[in-house]
mmCIF file of C-alpha atoms in Angstrom:
data_model
loop_
_atom_site.group_PDB
_atom_site.id
_atom_site.type_symbol
_atom_site.label_atom_id
_atom_site.label_comp_id
_atom_site.label_asym_id
_atom_site.label_seq_id
_atom_site.Cartn_x
_atom_site.Cartn_y
_atom_site.Cartn_z
ATOM 1 C CA MET A 1 0.192 0.054 0.030
ATOM 2 C CA SER A 2 1.227 3.411 -0.511
ATOM 3 C CA ASP A 3 1.582 6.375 2.164
ATOM 4 C CA PRO A 4 -1.395 8.093 2.781
ATOM 5 C CA ASN A 5 0.472 11.229 3.295
ATOM 6 C CA GLU A 6 1.637 10.541 -0.035
ATOM 7 C CA ARG A 7 -1.679 9.949 -1.500
ATOM 8 C CA LEU A 8 -3.162 13.131 -0.098
ATOM 9 C CA SER A 9 -0.024 15.313 -0.929
ATOM 10 C CA LYS A 10 -0.974 14.228 -4.465
ATOM 11 C CA LEU A 11 -4.590 14.807 -4.233
ATOM 12 C CA ALA A 12 -4.095 18.243 -2.875
ATOM 13 C CA ALA A 13 -1.413 18.874 -5.932
ATOM 14 C CA THR A 14 -4.605 17.812 -8.317
ATOM 15 C CA PHE A 15 -7.206 20.476 -6.694
ATOM 16 C CA ARG A 16 -4.714 22.793 -7.063
ATOM 17 C CA ASP A 17 -4.071 21.822 -10.821
ATOM 18 C CA LEU A 18 -7.878 22.005 -10.911
ATOM 19 C CA GLU A 19 -8.503 25.221 -9.357
ATOM 20 C CA ALA A 20 -5.966 26.995 -11.573
ATOM 21 C CA TYR A 21 -7.878 25.522 -14.446
ATOM 22 C CA VAL A 22 -10.886 26.922 -13.523
ATOM 23 C CA GLN A 23 -10.053 30.211 -12.618
ATOM 24 C CA GLN A 24 -7.666 30.798 -15.491
ATOM 25 C CA GLU A 25 -8.664 33.197 -18.470
ATOM 26 C CA LYS A 26 -7.139 31.659 -21.237
ATOM 27 C CA VAL A 27 -8.674 28.865 -23.293
ATOM 28 C CA ARG A 28 -6.701 25.863 -22.975
ATOM 29 C CA VAL A 29 -6.329 23.717 -26.578
ATOM 30 C CA ILE A 30 -5.447 20.127 -27.188
ATOM 31 C CA HIS A 31 -4.187 19.553 -31.093
ATOM 32 C CA PHE A 32 -5.544 16.371 -32.349
ATOM 33 C CA GLY A 33 -3.972 15.754 -35.713
ATOM 34 C CA VAL A 34 -0.802 17.761 -36.916
ATOM 35 C CA GLY A 35 -1.151 17.916 -40.922
ATOM 36 C CA ALA A 36 -1.493 20.579 -42.974
ATOM 37 C CA ILE A 37 -4.655 22.216 -41.149
ATOM 38 C CA GLY A 38 -3.435 21.427 -37.974
ATOM 39 C CA ALA A 39 0.111 22.778 -38.212
ATOM 40 C CA GLU A 40 -1.811 25.837 -39.727
ATOM 41 C CA VAL A 41 -3.924 26.138 -36.511
ATOM 42 C CA VAL A 42 -0.970 25.975 -34.315
ATOM 43 C CA ARG A 43 0.623 28.933 -35.982
ATOM 44 C CA ALA A 44 -2.198 30.718 -35.527
ATOM 45 C CA LEU A 45 -3.085 29.874 -31.728
ATOM 46 C CA LEU A 46 0.691 30.981 -31.133
ATOM 47 C CA ASN A 47 0.154 34.554 -32.124
ATOM 48 C CA ASN A 48 -2.722 34.844 -29.839
ATOM 49 C CA PRO A 49 -2.609 35.411 -26.176
ATOM 50 C CA GLU A 50 -5.987 34.336 -25.333
ATOM 51 C CA PHE A 51 -5.177 30.576 -25.856
ATOM 52 C CA GLU A 52 -2.668 27.942 -24.388
ATOM 53 C CA ILE A 53 -1.559 24.775 -26.080
ATOM 54 C CA VAL A 54 -1.687 22.201 -23.435
ATOM 55 C CA GLY A 55 -1.110 18.949 -25.548
ATOM 56 C CA ALA A 56 -1.255 17.645 -28.928
ATOM 57 C CA ILE A 57 -1.611 13.833 -30.580
ATOM 58 C CA ASP A 58 -1.005 12.629 -34.059
ATOM 59 C CA ALA A 59 -1.579 9.104 -35.262
ATOM 60 C CA SER A 60 1.719 9.292 -37.107
ATOM 61 C CA ALA A 61 4.653 7.279 -36.107
ATOM 62 C CA ALA A 62 6.791 9.927 -37.786
ATOM 63 C CA LYS A 63 5.317 13.059 -35.616
ATOM 64 C CA ALA A 64 4.424 11.187 -32.522
ATOM 65 C CA GLY A 65 7.282 11.669 -30.029
ATOM 66 C CA LYS A 66 8.504 14.967 -31.652
ATOM 67 C CA ASP A 67 8.049 18.192 -30.309
ATOM 68 C CA LEU A 68 4.896 20.435 -31.489
ATOM 69 C CA GLY A 69 7.069 23.410 -32.807
ATOM 70 C CA ASP A 70 9.082 20.604 -34.819
ATOM 71 C CA ALA A 71 5.763 18.595 -35.870
ATOM 72 C CA ALA A 72 4.133 21.835 -37.156
ATOM 73 C CA GLY A 73 7.107 23.065 -38.699
ATOM 74 C CA ILE A 74 7.107 26.207 -36.272
ATOM 75 C CA GLY A 75 11.003 26.576 -36.319
ATOM 76 C CA HIS A 76 11.395 26.045 -32.823
ATOM 77 C CA THR A 77 10.079 23.946 -30.127
ATOM 78 C CA LEU A 78 7.123 24.612 -27.929
ATOM 79 C CA GLY A 79 7.987 22.225 -24.901
ATOM 80 C CA ILE A 80 4.886 20.104 -25.992
ATOM 81 C CA PRO A 81 5.750 16.331 -26.634
ATOM 82 C CA VAL A 82 3.126 14.895 -29.494
ATOM 83 C CA ALA A 83 1.546 11.698 -28.554
ATOM 84 C CA TYR A 84 0.715 8.853 -30.224
ATOM 85 C CA ASP A 85 -2.201 7.298 -27.951
ATOM 86 C CA PRO A 86 -5.265 10.001 -27.418
ATOM 87 C CA GLU A 87 -6.293 8.078 -24.415
ATOM 88 C CA SER A 88 -4.306 8.997 -21.512
ATOM 89 C CA LEU A 89 -3.630 12.459 -23.031
ATOM 90 C CA LEU A 90 -7.296 13.172 -23.270
ATOM 91 C CA LYS A 91 -8.113 11.683 -19.775
ATOM 92 C CA ASP A 92 -5.174 13.436 -17.737
ATOM 93 C CA THR A 93 -4.906 16.984 -19.506
ATOM 94 C CA TYR A 94 -7.136 19.794 -18.220
ATOM 95 C CA ALA A 95 -8.412 21.514 -21.448
ATOM 96 C CA ASP A 96 -11.393 23.323 -22.904
ATOM 97 C CA VAL A 97 -11.205 22.646 -26.295
ATOM 98 C CA VAL A 98 -9.696 20.002 -28.599
ATOM 99 C CA VAL A 99 -9.084 21.065 -32.397
ATOM 100 C CA HIS A 100 -9.512 18.351 -34.658
ATOM 101 C CA CYS A 101 -7.887 18.004 -37.814
ATOM 102 C CA THR A 102 -7.648 14.224 -39.109
ATOM 103 C CA GLY A 103 -9.861 13.713 -41.864
ATOM 104 C CA SER A 104 -13.075 14.508 -43.872
ATOM 105 C CA SER A 105 -14.793 11.258 -43.518
ATOM 106 C CA LEU A 106 -17.331 11.512 -40.687
ATOM 107 C CA THR A 107 -17.503 7.761 -40.635
ATOM 108 C CA GLU A 108 -13.764 7.259 -40.253
ATOM 109 C CA VAL A 109 -13.254 10.020 -37.419
ATOM 110 C CA TYR A 110 -16.672 9.168 -35.537
ATOM 111 C CA PRO A 111 -14.483 6.918 -33.111
ATOM 112 C CA GLN A 112 -12.001 9.901 -32.603
ATOM 113 C CA LEU A 113 -14.559 12.304 -31.915
ATOM 114 C CA MET A 114 -16.687 9.996 -29.505
ATOM 115 C CA SER A 115 -13.193 9.044 -27.329
ATOM 116 C CA ILE A 116 -12.661 13.126 -27.053
ATOM 117 C CA VAL A 117 -16.286 13.816 -25.694
ATOM 118 C CA ALA A 118 -16.056 10.789 -23.335
ATOM 119 C CA ALA A 119 -12.955 12.501 -21.961
ATOM 120 C CA GLU A 120 -15.521 15.610 -21.348
ATOM 121 C CA LYS A 121 -13.721 18.080 -23.888
ATOM 122 C CA SER A 122 -15.293 19.921 -26.388
ATOM 123 C CA ILE A 123 -14.325 19.870 -30.126
ATOM 124 C CA ILE A 124 -13.708 21.688 -32.907
ATOM 125 C CA SER A 125 -12.901 19.847 -36.319
ATOM 126 C CA SER A 126 -12.274 20.678 -39.456
ATOM 127 C CA CYS A 127 -14.187 17.103 -40.888
ATOM 128 C CA GLU A 128 -15.990 18.782 -43.842
ATOM 129 C CA GLU A 129 -18.647 16.211 -43.367
ATOM 130 C CA LEU A 130 -19.459 17.176 -39.485
ATOM 131 C CA ALA A 131 -20.487 20.792 -40.818
ATOM 132 C CA PHE A 132 -24.125 19.619 -41.210
ATOM 133 C CA PRO A 133 -24.070 15.813 -40.748
ATOM 134 C CA TRP A 134 -27.568 15.318 -39.429
ATOM 135 C CA VAL A 135 -29.412 14.607 -42.739
ATOM 136 C CA ARG A 136 -26.556 12.467 -44.291
ATOM 137 C CA PHE A 137 -25.226 10.472 -40.916
ATOM 138 C CA PRO A 138 -28.633 11.024 -38.670
ATOM 139 C CA GLU A 139 -27.488 7.912 -36.482
ATOM 140 C CA ILE A 140 -23.636 9.053 -36.003
ATOM 141 C CA SER A 141 -25.423 12.800 -35.147
ATOM 142 C CA GLN A 142 -27.703 11.424 -32.734
ATOM 143 C CA LYS A 143 -24.888 9.489 -31.020
ATOM 144 C CA LEU A 144 -22.397 12.577 -30.776
ATOM 145 C CA ASP A 145 -25.251 14.939 -29.546
ATOM 146 C CA ARG A 146 -26.428 12.419 -26.975
ATOM 147 C CA ARG A 147 -23.144 11.978 -25.782
ATOM 148 C CA ALA A 148 -21.717 15.663 -25.813
ATOM 149 C CA LYS A 149 -25.028 16.508 -23.637
ATOM 150 C CA GLU A 150 -24.607 13.741 -21.325
ATOM 151 C CA THR A 151 -20.940 15.306 -20.450
ATOM 152 C CA GLY A 152 -21.793 18.802 -21.312
ATOM 153 C CA VAL A 153 -19.234 19.538 -24.045
ATOM 154 C CA ARG A 154 -20.008 21.187 -27.409
ATOM 155 C CA VAL A 155 -19.086 19.455 -31.109
ATOM 156 C CA LEU A 156 -18.695 21.712 -34.231
ATOM 157 C CA GLY A 157 -17.487 21.132 -37.630
ATOM 158 C CA THR A 158 -16.377 24.079 -39.545
ATOM 159 C CA GLY A 159 -13.471 25.479 -41.611
ATOM 160 C CA VAL A 160 -13.667 27.972 -44.867
ATOM 161 C CA ASN A 161 -15.858 25.239 -46.982
ATOM 162 C CA PRO A 162 -18.056 24.156 -45.749
ATOM 163 C CA GLY A 163 -18.352 26.461 -42.674
ATOM 164 C CA PHE A 164 -18.263 29.867 -44.168
ATOM 165 C CA VAL A 165 -17.873 30.810 -47.785
ATOM 166 C CA MET A 166 -20.843 28.746 -49.210
ATOM 167 C CA ASP A 167 -22.830 28.350 -46.409
ATOM 168 C CA MET A 168 -22.278 30.697 -43.424
ATOM 169 C CA LEU A 169 -21.505 33.648 -45.604
ATOM 170 C CA PRO A 170 -24.403 33.841 -47.959
ATOM 171 C CA MET A 171 -27.044 32.851 -45.060
ATOM 172 C CA MET A 172 -25.695 36.032 -43.101
ATOM 173 C CA MET A 173 -25.946 38.168 -46.574
ATOM 174 C CA ALA A 174 -29.436 37.114 -47.036
ATOM 175 C CA THR A 175 -30.199 38.724 -43.365
ATOM 176 C CA ALA A 176 -30.408 41.999 -45.646
ATOM 177 C CA SER A 177 -33.336 40.260 -47.645
ATOM 178 C CA GLN A 178 -36.354 38.728 -47.802
ATOM 179 C CA GLN A 179 -38.556 36.301 -49.500
ATOM 180 C CA VAL A 180 -35.429 34.487 -50.855
ATOM 181 C CA LYS A 181 -36.088 32.130 -53.877
ATOM 182 C CA SER A 182 -32.833 30.834 -54.364
ATOM 183 C CA VAL A 183 -29.060 31.146 -53.471
ATOM 184 C CA ARG A 184 -26.207 30.800 -55.684
ATOM 185 C CA ILE A 185 -21.979 30.786 -54.994
ATOM 186 C CA GLU A 186 -19.381 30.192 -57.219
ATOM 187 C CA ARG A 187 -16.039 29.679 -55.824
ATOM 188 C CA ILE A 188 -13.263 29.651 -58.265
ATOM 189 C CA LEU A 189 -9.290 28.560 -57.042
ATOM 190 C CA ASP A 190 -6.229 29.079 -58.282
ATOM 191 C CA VAL A 191 -4.491 26.071 -56.799
ATOM 192 C CA THR A 192 -0.572 26.867 -58.588
ATOM 193 C CA THR A 193 0.760 27.834 -55.405
ATOM 194 C CA ARG A 194 -1.080 25.770 -53.107
ATOM 195 C CA ARG A 195 0.065 22.780 -51.055
ATOM 196 C CA ILE A 196 0.387 19.337 -52.921
ATOM 197 C CA GLN A 197 -2.241 17.581 -51.328
ATOM 198 C CA LEU A 198 -4.737 19.988 -52.415
ATOM 199 C CA GLN A 199 -3.429 19.626 -56.014
ATOM 200 C CA ARG A 200 -3.630 15.679 -55.822
ATOM 201 C CA LYS A 201 -7.360 16.466 -54.493
ATOM 202 C CA ALA A 202 -8.136 18.170 -57.455
ATOM 203 C CA GLY A 203 -6.716 15.688 -59.699
ATOM 204 C CA VAL A 204 -3.733 18.078 -61.507
ATOM 205 C CA GLY A 205 -1.588 16.036 -63.664
ATOM 206 C CA LEU A 206 -4.010 12.857 -64.175
ATOM 207 C CA SER A 207 -5.042 11.708 -67.312
ATOM 208 C CA VAL A 208 -8.847 12.313 -68.286
ATOM 209 C CA SER A 209 -9.224 8.343 -67.961
ATOM 210 C CA GLY A 210 -7.071 8.436 -64.406
ATOM 211 C CA PHE A 211 -9.107 11.097 -63.001
ATOM 212 C CA GLN A 212 -12.629 9.499 -63.810
ATOM 213 C CA GLN A 213 -11.043 6.300 -62.251
ATOM 214 C CA ALA A 214 -9.946 8.591 -59.063
ATOM 215 C CA ALA A 215 -13.387 10.222 -58.617
ATOM 216 C CA THR A 216 -15.151 6.860 -58.990
ATOM 217 C CA ALA A 217 -12.801 5.845 -56.144
ATOM 218 C CA GLY A 218 -13.358 8.887 -54.156
ATOM 219 C CA ALA A 219 -9.612 9.690 -54.354
ATOM 220 C CA VAL A 220 -10.626 13.503 -56.271
ATOM 221 C CA GLY A 221 -13.068 15.801 -55.538
ATOM 222 C CA HIS A 222 -14.247 18.419 -52.756
ATOM 223 C CA VAL A 223 -16.163 17.026 -49.610
ATOM 224 C CA GLY A 224 -18.749 19.396 -48.165
ATOM 225 C CA LEU A 225 -20.620 20.848 -50.912
ATOM 226 C CA ARG A 226 -23.661 18.624 -50.083
ATOM 227 C CA GLU A 227 -23.455 19.675 -46.326
ATOM 228 C CA SER A 228 -23.357 23.404 -47.521
ATOM 229 C CA ALA A 229 -26.220 22.999 -49.757
ATOM 230 C CA LEU A 230 -28.246 21.173 -47.077
ATOM 231 C CA MET A 231 -27.480 23.622 -44.414
ATOM 232 C CA ILE A 232 -28.728 26.485 -46.461
ATOM 233 C CA ALA A 233 -31.886 24.800 -47.217
ATOM 234 C CA ASP A 234 -32.750 23.606 -43.620
ATOM 235 C CA SER A 235 -31.972 27.660 -42.640
ATOM 236 C CA PHE A 236 -34.175 28.805 -45.345
ATOM 237 C CA GLY A 237 -36.897 26.003 -44.362
ATOM 238 C CA TRP A 238 -36.601 24.484 -47.923
ATOM 239 C CA ARG A 239 -37.968 20.916 -48.230
ATOM 240 C CA MET A 240 -35.510 19.907 -51.101
ATOM 241 C CA ASP A 241 -36.628 17.378 -53.350
ATOM 242 C CA ASP A 242 -32.930 16.040 -54.201
ATOM 243 C CA VAL A 243 -29.221 17.491 -53.909
ATOM 244 C CA SER A 244 -27.152 16.397 -56.830
ATOM 245 C CA GLU A 245 -23.308 16.134 -57.388
ATOM 246 C CA THR A 246 -21.421 16.664 -60.506
ATOM 247 C CA LEU A 247 -17.559 16.107 -60.788
ATOM 248 C CA GLU A 248 -15.535 16.884 -64.328
ATOM 249 C CA PRO A 249 -12.066 17.673 -65.305
ATOM 250 C CA VAL A 250 -10.664 20.642 -66.236
ATOM 251 C CA ILE A 251 -8.523 20.028 -69.181
ATOM 252 C CA ALA A 252 -5.234 21.825 -70.300
ATOM 253 C CA ARG A 253 -5.229 23.215 -73.647
ATOM 254 C CA GLU A 254 -1.495 23.797 -73.131
ATOM 255 C CA ARG A 255 1.402 22.661 -71.325
ATOM 256 C CA ARG A 256 1.501 23.763 -67.612
ATOM 257 C CA LYS A 257 4.190 23.676 -65.195
ATOM 258 C CA ASN A 258 4.215 24.517 -61.318
ATOM 259 C CA GLU A 259 6.638 23.562 -58.352
ATOM 260 C CA TYR A 260 4.884 19.674 -58.246
ATOM 261 C CA PHE A 261 3.433 19.088 -61.779
ATOM 262 C CA ALA A 262 4.537 19.330 -65.537
ATOM 263 C CA VAL A 263 0.820 18.943 -67.122
ATOM 264 C CA GLU A 264 0.828 18.509 -70.706
ATOM 265 C CA LYS A 265 -1.688 19.337 -73.204
ATOM 266 C CA GLY A 266 -5.101 17.301 -72.966
ATOM 267 C CA TYR A 267 -3.984 15.936 -69.198
ATOM 268 C CA VAL A 268 -5.878 17.696 -66.281
ATOM 269 C CA LEU A 269 -5.424 21.039 -64.691
ATOM 270 C CA GLY A 270 -8.161 20.400 -61.927
ATOM 271 C CA LEU A 271 -11.625 20.116 -61.726
ATOM 272 C CA ARG A 272 -15.368 21.541 -61.872
ATOM 273 C CA GLN A 273 -17.689 20.433 -58.939
ATOM 274 C CA ALA A 274 -20.875 21.495 -58.695
ATOM 275 C CA ALA A 275 -23.981 20.643 -56.114
ATOM 276 C CA ARG A 276 -27.526 21.310 -57.027
ATOM 277 C CA GLY A 277 -30.616 21.560 -54.895
ATOM 278 C CA LEU A 278 -34.177 21.620 -55.992
ATOM 279 C CA VAL A 279 -37.279 22.646 -54.295
ATOM 280 C CA SER A 280 -40.705 21.851 -56.161
ATOM 281 C CA GLY A 281 -38.910 21.151 -59.323
ATOM 282 C CA GLN A 282 -37.007 24.239 -59.112
ATOM 283 C CA GLU A 283 -33.238 25.171 -58.561
ATOM 284 C CA ALA A 284 -33.132 26.765 -55.360
ATOM 285 C CA VAL A 285 -29.267 26.253 -54.267
ATOM 286 C CA ARG A 286 -26.448 26.075 -56.490
ATOM 287 C CA LEU A 287 -22.659 25.639 -55.474
ATOM 288 C CA ASP A 288 -19.851 25.829 -58.129
ATOM 289 C CA LEU A 289 -16.572 25.151 -57.355
ATOM 290 C CA GLU A 290 -13.523 25.001 -59.607
ATOM 291 C CA MET A 291 -10.058 24.090 -58.318
ATOM 292 C CA SER A 292 -7.290 23.970 -61.193
ATOM 293 C CA LEU A 293 -3.709 25.346 -62.098
ATOM 294 C CA GLY A 294 -4.111 28.710 -63.346
ATOM 295 C CA ALA A 295 -7.978 29.198 -63.182
ATOM 296 C CA ASN A 296 -8.848 32.432 -64.662
ATOM 297 C CA ASP A 297 -10.119 35.095 -62.633
ATOM 298 C CA PRO A 298 -10.100 33.708 -58.865
ATOM 299 C CA HIS A 299 -12.985 34.637 -56.722
ATOM 300 C CA ASP A 300 -15.890 34.161 -54.346
ATOM 301 C CA LEU A 301 -19.449 35.293 -55.799
ATOM 302 C CA VAL A 302 -22.457 35.247 -53.614
ATOM 303 C CA GLU A 303 -25.858 35.969 -55.339
ATOM 304 C CA ILE A 304 -29.088 35.720 -53.528
ATOM 305 C CA ASN A 305 -32.329 35.890 -55.159
ATOM 306 C CA GLY A 306 -34.809 37.825 -53.029
ATOM 307 C CA SER A 307 -35.961 41.494 -52.111
ATOM 308 C CA PRO A 308 -34.021 42.845 -52.626
ATOM 309 C CA PRO A 309 -31.319 40.786 -54.508
ATOM 310 C CA ILE A 310 -27.992 40.815 -53.317
ATOM 311 C CA ARG A 311 -24.522 39.846 -55.372
ATOM 312 C CA ALA A 312 -21.348 40.119 -53.853
ATOM 313 C CA VAL A 313 -17.711 39.245 -55.401
ATOM 314 C CA ILE A 314 -14.753 38.705 -53.253
ATOM 315 C CA GLN A 315 -11.837 39.228 -55.863
ATOM 316 C CA GLY A 316 -8.994 36.630 -55.601
ATOM 317 C CA GLY A 317 -11.187 34.780 -53.235
ATOM 318 C CA ILE A 318 -10.806 33.747 -49.737
ATOM 319 C CA GLN A 319 -7.300 31.633 -49.056
ATOM 320 C CA GLY A 320 -8.360 28.077 -47.866
ATOM 321 C CA ASP A 321 -5.507 26.951 -45.386
ATOM 322 C CA ALA A 322 -4.945 30.404 -43.735
ATOM 323 C CA ALA A 323 -9.016 31.039 -43.375
ATOM 324 C CA THR A 324 -9.979 27.726 -42.144
ATOM 325 C CA ALA A 325 -7.138 28.121 -39.461
ATOM 326 C CA ALA A 326 -8.522 31.694 -38.466
ATOM 327 C CA ILE A 327 -12.272 30.338 -38.389
ATOM 328 C CA ILE A 328 -11.471 27.714 -36.133
ATOM 329 C CA VAL A 329 -9.256 30.088 -33.691
ATOM 330 C CA ASN A 330 -12.090 32.989 -33.895
ATOM 331 C CA CYS A 331 -14.496 30.223 -32.535
ATOM 332 C CA LEU A 332 -12.907 28.753 -29.787
ATOM 333 C CA PRO A 333 -13.722 31.088 -27.231
ATOM 334 C CA ALA A 334 -17.861 30.591 -28.233
ATOM 335 C CA ILE A 335 -17.457 27.001 -28.315
ATOM 336 C CA ALA A 336 -15.100 27.036 -24.795
ATOM 337 C CA ARG A 337 -17.645 29.049 -23.051
ATOM 338 C CA SER A 338 -21.169 28.401 -24.568
ATOM 339 C CA ARG A 339 -23.775 27.377 -22.270
ATOM 340 C CA LEU A 340 -24.954 25.186 -24.974
ATOM 341 C CA THR A 341 -24.194 21.215 -25.207
ATOM 342 C CA GLY A 342 -24.321 18.864 -27.918
ATOM 343 C CA LEU A 343 -23.818 18.434 -31.587
ATOM 344 C CA LEU A 344 -23.856 22.304 -33.258
ATOM 345 C CA SER A 345 -23.241 23.787 -36.514
ATOM 346 C CA MET A 346 -22.100 27.392 -37.191
ATOM 347 C CA ARG A 347 -25.485 28.720 -37.302
ATOM 348 C CA GLU A 348 -25.729 28.061 -33.297
ATOM 349 C CA LEU A 349 -22.648 30.254 -32.904
ATOM 350 C CA PRO A 350 -23.030 34.061 -32.270
ATOM 351 C CA ALA A 351 -22.959 36.118 -35.677
ATOM 352 C CA ILE A 352 -19.309 37.589 -33.767
ATOM 353 C CA PRO A 353 -18.052 34.494 -31.929
ATOM 354 C CA TYR A 354 -14.818 35.883 -31.139
ATOM 355 C CA PHE A 355 -16.242 38.809 -29.437
ATOM 356 C CA ARG A 356 -16.192 39.067 -25.595
ATOM 357 C CA PRO A 357 -18.683 41.374 -23.899
ATOM 358 C CA ARG A 358 -16.706 44.047 -21.980
ATOM 359 C CA SER A 359 -17.773 42.456 -18.697
ATOM 360 C CA GLN A 360 -15.403 39.606 -19.407
ATOM 361 C CA GLN A 361 -12.637 41.210 -20.911
ATOM 362 C CA ARG A 362 -9.708 41.944 -18.641
ATOM 363 C CA GLU A 363 -9.384 45.016 -16.329
ATOM 364 C CA GLU A 364 -6.321 45.999 -18.388
ATOM 365 C CA GLU A 365 -7.907 45.941 -21.750
#
């Protein structure tokens, strides 16, 4: 048997840690997944004194055991080792929110999400299918929602798309319109200088037949258009007949080259993908996405057919990785401090999620 005084000493230390955790003003964050997006979030958090990184997890043997600063390519160490096994770290580390960036498929990341919720920690995830999962994944949604409410935490899927450009942005803009009949969003990205993973997802460098095979296998194409269309329709109270998606290659008319690929004429520069939602046989939601090398006139466009009609163009478009990291970081305070519990979407968050009323701000501010 261990010494009773030793046990009391350890217990007292635990309560001191807990008291410090409850009284702290900073939002304590664990990173689950230190890939391209996860690393971008790490960099964004380091520039914000409101947050404290208290742990990190990654299933990659190449990153597990490394310092988080090295694993995320920060340029210096942070004194935070990257754990391989999430269970003990999630159980033993006091934290408000877990930033989860491991995959796009909800069915694949569901066990990870449930383990985080079981450890009584809230989640912000970049999983695209988690942005609005109730229609396509009703059973998983119900289980996540129920368990999160039992443990008193919140679960949110978000990012630049889905999560903002092709759903929340047009819905917020529609606040200035009535009798909305349809919504159209167009997003055109030039992926020439973007990370290689995104270029591969766009099918850059493939033959046409290779693109078609990869599309059938789910290896190319953007995940999340359907979630955005469903969120928009649900927000307007539209009962859609169907949501259909199309995916086709953008073919090179001349040779193009960038850091990663040399694309010959007749090969694939990228993709065009669209989601179309019908209400009573009429098109109510249209989402058009192009991601390709040298895409002409990159931009984000929102058109709302209402009274008054609204049309807005963001020239150059919103940069995806940096914006996704910014959205996650800006939503952290709302997720950490919200009185809501359960599975949420961006609709349930305040319109300005990073805003803190003056009564909550530090006296020196």
